[in-house]
Short mmCIF file of C-alpha atoms in Angstrom, two decimals:
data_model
loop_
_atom_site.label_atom_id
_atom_site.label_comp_id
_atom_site.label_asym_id
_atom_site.label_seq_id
_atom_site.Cartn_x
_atom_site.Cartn_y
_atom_site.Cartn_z
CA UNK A 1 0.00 0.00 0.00
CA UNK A 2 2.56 2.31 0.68
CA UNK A 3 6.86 2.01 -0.28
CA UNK A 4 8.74 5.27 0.08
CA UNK A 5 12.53 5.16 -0.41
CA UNK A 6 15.09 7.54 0.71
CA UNK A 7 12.35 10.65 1.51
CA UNK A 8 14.47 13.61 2.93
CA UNK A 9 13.32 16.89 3.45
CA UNK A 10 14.73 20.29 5.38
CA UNK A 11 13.06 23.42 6.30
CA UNK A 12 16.30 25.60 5.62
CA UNK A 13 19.18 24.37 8.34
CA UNK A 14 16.04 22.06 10.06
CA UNK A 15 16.32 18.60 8.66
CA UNK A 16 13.07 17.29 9.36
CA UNK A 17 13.80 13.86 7.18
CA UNK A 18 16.51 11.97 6.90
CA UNK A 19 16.50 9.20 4.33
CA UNK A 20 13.33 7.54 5.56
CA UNK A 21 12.44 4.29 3.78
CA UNK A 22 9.96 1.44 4.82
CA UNK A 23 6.83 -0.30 3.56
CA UNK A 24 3.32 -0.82 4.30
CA UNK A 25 1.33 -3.87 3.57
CA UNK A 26 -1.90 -3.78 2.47
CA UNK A 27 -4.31 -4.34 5.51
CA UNK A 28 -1.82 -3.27 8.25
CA UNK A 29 -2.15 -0.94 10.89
CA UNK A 30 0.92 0.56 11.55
CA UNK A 31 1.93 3.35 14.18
CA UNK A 32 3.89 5.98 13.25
CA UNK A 33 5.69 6.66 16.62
CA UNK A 34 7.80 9.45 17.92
CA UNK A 35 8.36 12.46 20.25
CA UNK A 36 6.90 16.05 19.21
CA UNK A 37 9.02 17.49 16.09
CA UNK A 38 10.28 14.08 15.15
CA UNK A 39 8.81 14.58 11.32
CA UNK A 40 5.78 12.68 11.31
CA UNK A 41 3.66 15.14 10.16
CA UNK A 42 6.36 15.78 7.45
CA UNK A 43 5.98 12.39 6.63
CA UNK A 44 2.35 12.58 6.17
CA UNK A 45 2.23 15.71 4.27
CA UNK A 46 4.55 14.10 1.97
CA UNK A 47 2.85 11.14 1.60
CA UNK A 48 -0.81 12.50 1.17
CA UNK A 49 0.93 14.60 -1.73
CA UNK A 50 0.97 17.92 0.06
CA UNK A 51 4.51 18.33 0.63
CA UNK A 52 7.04 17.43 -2.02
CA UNK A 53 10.20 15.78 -0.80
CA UNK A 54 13.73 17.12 -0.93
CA UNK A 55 14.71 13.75 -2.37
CA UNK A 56 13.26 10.21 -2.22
CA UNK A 57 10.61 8.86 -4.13
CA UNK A 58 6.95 7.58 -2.81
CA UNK A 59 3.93 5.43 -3.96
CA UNK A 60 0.83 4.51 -2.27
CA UNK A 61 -1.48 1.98 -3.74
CA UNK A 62 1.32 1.56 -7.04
CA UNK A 63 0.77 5.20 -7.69
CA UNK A 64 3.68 7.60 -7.47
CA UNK A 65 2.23 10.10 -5.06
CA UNK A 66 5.11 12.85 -6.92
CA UNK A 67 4.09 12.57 -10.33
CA UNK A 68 0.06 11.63 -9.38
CA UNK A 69 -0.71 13.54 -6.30
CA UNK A 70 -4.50 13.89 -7.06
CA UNK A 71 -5.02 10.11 -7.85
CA UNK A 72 -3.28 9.36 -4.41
CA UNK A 73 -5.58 11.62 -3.07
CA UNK A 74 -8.67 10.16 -3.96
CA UNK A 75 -7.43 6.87 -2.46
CA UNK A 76 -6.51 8.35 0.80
CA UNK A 77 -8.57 9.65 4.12
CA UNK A 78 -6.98 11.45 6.08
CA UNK A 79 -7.69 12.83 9.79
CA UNK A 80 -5.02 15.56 10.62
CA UNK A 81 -4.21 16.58 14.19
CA UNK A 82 -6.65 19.14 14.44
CA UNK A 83 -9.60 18.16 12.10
CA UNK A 84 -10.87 20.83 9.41
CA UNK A 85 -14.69 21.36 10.33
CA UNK A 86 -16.79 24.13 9.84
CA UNK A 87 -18.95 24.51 13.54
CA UNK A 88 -21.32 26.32 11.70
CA UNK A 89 -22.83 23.47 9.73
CA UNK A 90 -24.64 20.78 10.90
CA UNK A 91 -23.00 17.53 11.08
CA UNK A 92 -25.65 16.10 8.26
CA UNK A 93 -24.71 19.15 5.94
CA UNK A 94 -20.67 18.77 6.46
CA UNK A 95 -21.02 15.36 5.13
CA UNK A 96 -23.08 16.54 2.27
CA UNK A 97 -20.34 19.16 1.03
CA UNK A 98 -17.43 16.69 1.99
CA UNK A 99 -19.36 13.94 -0.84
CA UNK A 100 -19.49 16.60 -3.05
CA UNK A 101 -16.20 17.67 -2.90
CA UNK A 102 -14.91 13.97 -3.07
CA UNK A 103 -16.96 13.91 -6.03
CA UNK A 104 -19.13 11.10 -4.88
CA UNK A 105 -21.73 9.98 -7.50
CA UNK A 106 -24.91 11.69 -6.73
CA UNK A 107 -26.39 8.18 -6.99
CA UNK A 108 -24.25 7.25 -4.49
CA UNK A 109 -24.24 10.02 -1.95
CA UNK A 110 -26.85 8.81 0.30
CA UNK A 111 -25.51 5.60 0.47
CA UNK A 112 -22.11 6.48 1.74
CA UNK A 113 -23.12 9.14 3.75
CA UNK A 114 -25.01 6.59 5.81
CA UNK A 115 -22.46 4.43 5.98
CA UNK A 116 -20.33 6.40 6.99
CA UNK A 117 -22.77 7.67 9.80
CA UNK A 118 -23.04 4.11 10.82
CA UNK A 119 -19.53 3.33 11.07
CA UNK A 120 -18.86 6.45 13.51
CA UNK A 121 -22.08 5.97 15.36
CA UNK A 122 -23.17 9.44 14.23
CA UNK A 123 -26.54 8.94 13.77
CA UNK A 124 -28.28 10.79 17.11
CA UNK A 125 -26.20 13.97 16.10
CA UNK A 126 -26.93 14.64 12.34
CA UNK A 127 -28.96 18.05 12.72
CA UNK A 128 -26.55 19.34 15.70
CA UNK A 129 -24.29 21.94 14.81
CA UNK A 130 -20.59 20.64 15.04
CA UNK A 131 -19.36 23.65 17.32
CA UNK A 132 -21.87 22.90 20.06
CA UNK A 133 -20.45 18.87 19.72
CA UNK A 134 -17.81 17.60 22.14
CA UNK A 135 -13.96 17.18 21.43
CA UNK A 136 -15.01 13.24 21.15
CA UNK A 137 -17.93 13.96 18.65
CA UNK A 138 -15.57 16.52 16.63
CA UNK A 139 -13.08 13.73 16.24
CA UNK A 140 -16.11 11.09 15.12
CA UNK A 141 -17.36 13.89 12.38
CA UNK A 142 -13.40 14.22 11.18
CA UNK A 143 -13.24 10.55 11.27
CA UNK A 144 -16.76 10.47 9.02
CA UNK A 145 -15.42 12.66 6.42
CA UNK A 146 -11.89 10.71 6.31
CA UNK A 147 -13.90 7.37 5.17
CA UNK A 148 -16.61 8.67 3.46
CA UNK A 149 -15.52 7.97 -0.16
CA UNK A 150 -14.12 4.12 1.07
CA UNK A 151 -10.26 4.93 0.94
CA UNK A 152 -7.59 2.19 0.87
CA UNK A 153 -5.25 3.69 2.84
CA UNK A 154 -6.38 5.83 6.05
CA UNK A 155 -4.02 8.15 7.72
CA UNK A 156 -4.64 9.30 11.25
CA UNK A 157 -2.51 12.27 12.87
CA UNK A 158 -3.14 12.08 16.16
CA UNK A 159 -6.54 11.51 16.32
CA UNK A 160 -6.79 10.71 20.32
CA UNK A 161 -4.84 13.75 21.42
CA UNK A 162 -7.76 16.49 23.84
CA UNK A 163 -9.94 13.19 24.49
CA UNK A 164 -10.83 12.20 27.84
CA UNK A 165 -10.42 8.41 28.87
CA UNK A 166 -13.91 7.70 27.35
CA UNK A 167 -13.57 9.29 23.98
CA UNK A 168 -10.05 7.52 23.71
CA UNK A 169 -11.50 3.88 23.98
CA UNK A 170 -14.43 4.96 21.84
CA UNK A 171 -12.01 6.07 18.74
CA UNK A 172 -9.78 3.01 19.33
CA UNK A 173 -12.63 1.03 19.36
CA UNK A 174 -13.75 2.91 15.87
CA UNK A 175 -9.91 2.34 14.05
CA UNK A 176 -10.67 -1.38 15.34
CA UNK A 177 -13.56 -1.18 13.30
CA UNK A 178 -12.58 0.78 10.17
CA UNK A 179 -9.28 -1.60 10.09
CA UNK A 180 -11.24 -4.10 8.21
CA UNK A 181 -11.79 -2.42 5.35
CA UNK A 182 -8.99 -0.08 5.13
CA UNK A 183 -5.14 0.48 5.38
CA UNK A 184 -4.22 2.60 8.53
CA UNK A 185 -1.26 4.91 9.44
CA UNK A 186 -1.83 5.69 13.15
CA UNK A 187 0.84 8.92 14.08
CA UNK A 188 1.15 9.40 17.65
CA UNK A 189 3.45 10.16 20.57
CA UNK A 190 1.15 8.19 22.81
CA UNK A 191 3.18 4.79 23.58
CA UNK A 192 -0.09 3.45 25.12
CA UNK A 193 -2.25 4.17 21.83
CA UNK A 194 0.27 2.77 19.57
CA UNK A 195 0.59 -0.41 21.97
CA UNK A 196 -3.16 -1.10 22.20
CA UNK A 197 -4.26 -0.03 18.35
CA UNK A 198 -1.52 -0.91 16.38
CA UNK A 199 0.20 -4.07 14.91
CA UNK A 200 3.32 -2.58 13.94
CA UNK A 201 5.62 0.63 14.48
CA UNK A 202 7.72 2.60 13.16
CA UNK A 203 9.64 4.76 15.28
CA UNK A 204 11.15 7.62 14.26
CA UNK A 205 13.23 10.32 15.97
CA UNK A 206 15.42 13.28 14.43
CA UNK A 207 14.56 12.48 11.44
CA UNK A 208 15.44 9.24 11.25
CA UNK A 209 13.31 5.58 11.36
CA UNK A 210 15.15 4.12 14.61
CA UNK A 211 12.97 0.79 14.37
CA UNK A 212 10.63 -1.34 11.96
CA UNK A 213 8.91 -4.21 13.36
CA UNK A 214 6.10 -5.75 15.00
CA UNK A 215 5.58 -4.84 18.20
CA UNK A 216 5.36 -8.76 19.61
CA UNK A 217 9.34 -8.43 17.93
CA UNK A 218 10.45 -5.15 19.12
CA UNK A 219 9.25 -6.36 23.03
CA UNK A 220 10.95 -9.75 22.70
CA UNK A 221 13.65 -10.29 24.38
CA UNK A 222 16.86 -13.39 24.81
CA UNK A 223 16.18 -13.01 28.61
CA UNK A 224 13.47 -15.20 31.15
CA UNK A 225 12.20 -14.90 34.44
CA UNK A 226 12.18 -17.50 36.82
CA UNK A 227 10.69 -16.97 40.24
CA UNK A 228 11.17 -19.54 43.41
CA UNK A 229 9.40 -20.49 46.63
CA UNK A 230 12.51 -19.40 48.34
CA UNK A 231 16.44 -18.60 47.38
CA UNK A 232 18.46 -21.48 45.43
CA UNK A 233 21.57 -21.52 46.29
CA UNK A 234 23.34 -23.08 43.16
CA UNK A 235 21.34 -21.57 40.38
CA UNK A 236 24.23 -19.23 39.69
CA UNK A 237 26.82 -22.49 39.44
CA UNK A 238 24.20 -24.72 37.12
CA UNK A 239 22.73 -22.63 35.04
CA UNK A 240 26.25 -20.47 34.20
CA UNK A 241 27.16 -24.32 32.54
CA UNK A 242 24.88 -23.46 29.38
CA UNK A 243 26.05 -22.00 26.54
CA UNK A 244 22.71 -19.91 26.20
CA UNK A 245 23.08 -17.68 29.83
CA UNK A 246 25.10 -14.77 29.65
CA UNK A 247 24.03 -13.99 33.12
CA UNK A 248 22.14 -13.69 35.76
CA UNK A 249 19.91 -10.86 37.99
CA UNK A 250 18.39 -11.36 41.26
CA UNK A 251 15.47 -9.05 40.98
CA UNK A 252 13.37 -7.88 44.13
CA UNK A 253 10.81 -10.51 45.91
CA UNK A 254 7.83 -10.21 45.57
CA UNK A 255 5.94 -11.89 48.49
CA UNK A 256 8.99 -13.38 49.74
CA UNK A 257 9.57 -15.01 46.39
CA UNK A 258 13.08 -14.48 44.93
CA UNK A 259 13.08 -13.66 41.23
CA UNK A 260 15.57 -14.11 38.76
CA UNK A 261 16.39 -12.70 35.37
CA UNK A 262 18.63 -15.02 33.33
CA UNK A 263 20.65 -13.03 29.79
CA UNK A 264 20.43 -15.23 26.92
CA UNK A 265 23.24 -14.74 24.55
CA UNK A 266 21.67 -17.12 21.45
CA UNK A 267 18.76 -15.33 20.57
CA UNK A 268 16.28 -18.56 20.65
CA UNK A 269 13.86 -19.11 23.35
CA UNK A 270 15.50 -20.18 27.22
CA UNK A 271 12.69 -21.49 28.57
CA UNK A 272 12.80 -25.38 27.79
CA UNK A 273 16.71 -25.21 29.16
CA UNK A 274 15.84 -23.45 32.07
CA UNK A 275 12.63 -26.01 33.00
CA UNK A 276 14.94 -28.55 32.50
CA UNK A 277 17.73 -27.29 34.41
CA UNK A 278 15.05 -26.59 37.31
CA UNK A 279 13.13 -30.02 36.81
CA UNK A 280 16.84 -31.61 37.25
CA UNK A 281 18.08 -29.83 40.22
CA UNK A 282 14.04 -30.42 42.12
CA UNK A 283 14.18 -26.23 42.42
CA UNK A 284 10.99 -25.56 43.93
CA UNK A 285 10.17 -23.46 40.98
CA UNK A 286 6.87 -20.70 40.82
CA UNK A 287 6.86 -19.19 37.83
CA UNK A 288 9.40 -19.22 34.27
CA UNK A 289 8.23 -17.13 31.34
CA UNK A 290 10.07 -15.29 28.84
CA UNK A 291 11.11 -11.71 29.87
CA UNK A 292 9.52 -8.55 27.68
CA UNK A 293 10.32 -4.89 26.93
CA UNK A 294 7.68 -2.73 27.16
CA UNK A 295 7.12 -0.10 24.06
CA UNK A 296 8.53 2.77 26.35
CA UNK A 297 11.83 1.25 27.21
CA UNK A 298 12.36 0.06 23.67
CA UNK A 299 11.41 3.82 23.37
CA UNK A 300 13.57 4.97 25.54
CA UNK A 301 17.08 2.98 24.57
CA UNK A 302 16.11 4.27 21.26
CA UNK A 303 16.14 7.96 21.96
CA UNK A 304 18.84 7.87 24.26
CA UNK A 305 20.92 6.39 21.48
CA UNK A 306 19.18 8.91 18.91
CA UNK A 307 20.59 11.42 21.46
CA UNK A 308 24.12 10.09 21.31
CA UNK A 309 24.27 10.00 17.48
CA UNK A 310 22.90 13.27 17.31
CA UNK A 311 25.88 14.69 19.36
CA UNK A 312 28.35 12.76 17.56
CA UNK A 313 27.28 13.48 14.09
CA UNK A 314 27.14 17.38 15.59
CA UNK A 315 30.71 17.59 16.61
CA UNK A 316 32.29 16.02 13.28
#
């Protein structure tokens, strides 16, 4: 759905983009994550055909969104941070003028518009004006308009950002729903919206995309956790015989129940050699599972080395 190569871009001495490549399947939903002024929304200007690159090239849906910019655009919703809705109208007649300027089919019109209505759960609000709706509602209508004419690829800037707790589960809950039919781009600085709408990230900080993956593979880890009924005294000694420990962490009890974290150095899964080790030695063992990263510490190592590089590349 989308493949950009090499997209750079500066705003005189500000390099906002730095070589970005990646992919996007059809049918994913992918975060775009990073702190404030990392170039997402450079990134989604240039890929909605509103910004033109410094260098790099860009298609979405096989189109090149450079040379075609209006054909990309009529396969694309998009919800920007702060959604472009007239209070004035009601929400019934915004819809109208947003079919019309989509150039919806007449014949068509109705259809869509309901659909749309459905989809967002609009339908107790059509004759309200959209200033006297709340931030949540606002968001709903913005979402309405974005999928109105059925668009394979759906880019979302923020769109949880002023919500209360409610109105955030209620748009996840919506981009859960509108995931079925369409390609999503979810930007955000949120690590908790990213972790509970999205498949996969991107992550990307000065400029740069730090990280590419799945989230199950970004959180994996070589490490496990083993917790025991009480302290073992020649875990250390055993364990230290396998070629897959690099080493080993006494963590803090919990309920009196000492807790290990053992370093895999392989890269495959330590779990079987550890249950084994345990099963052989009679440990009296409470718990083994595979340690995980959480999103903000793979967040974190990632901007503290962003940090680093930045100073280096400053002082050559």
């Amino acid at each position: 759905m989308i493949k950009a190569e090499g997209l750079s871009k500066s705003y005189s001495e500000v390099r906002a983009l730095r070589e970005a490549t990646f992919d996007v399947a059809d049918g994913e939903i992918v975060g775009l994550l990073g702190p404030n002024g990392a170039g997402k929304t450079t990134m989604i200007k240039i890929l909605t055909g509103y910004l033109q690159p410094d260098d790099g090239s860009v298609e979405v849906d096989g189109i090149d969104v450079l040379a075609r910019p209006r054909d990309v655009q009529s396969r694309i919703g998009y919800l920007p941070e702060n959604a472009p809705l007239y209070p004035e109208l009601s929400v019934q007649s915004y819809l109208q003028m947003m079919a019309e300027l989509r150039e919806i089919p007449p014949q068509n019109q109705l259809g869509q518009i309901a659909e749309a209505i459905q989809a967002t759960s609009l339908k107790d609000y059509l004759t309200r004006p959209i200033g006297k709706l709340s931030k949540g509602l606002r968001q709903r209508v913005g979402l309405a308009q974005a999928i109105l004419h059925k668009p394979r690829l759906l880019i979302l800037d923020e769109p949880t950002v002023g919500l209360d707790p409610t109105q955030i589960v209620e748009i996840r809950g919506l981009i859960r729903r509108l995931a079925k039919h369409s390609t999503i781009l979810f930007s955000s600085h949120i690590l908790p919206e990213v972790e509970a709408v999205c498949d996969r990230v991107i992550i990307i900080m000065n400029g740069r995309i730090r990280a590419d993956a799945k989230l199950a593979e970004l959180e994996a880890t070589d490490n496990a956790v083993m917790v025991f009924q009480k302290k073992i005294g020649n875990l250390e000694f055993v364990l230290q015989q396998s070629p897959m420990v690099k080493r080993i962490e006494l963590l803090d009890s919990k309920n009196g129940q000492p807790s290990y974290r053992i370093y895999g150095k392989s890269g495959a899964d330590l779990c079987p050699a550890l249950y084994e080790a345990a099963k052989s030695q009679n440990w009296p063992m409470r718990e083994l599972r595979r340690d995980a990263r959480t999103l903000e510490t793979v967040f974190n190592e990632l901007a503290t080395s962003s940090m680093a590089g930045e100073t280096e590349d400053e002082s050559k």
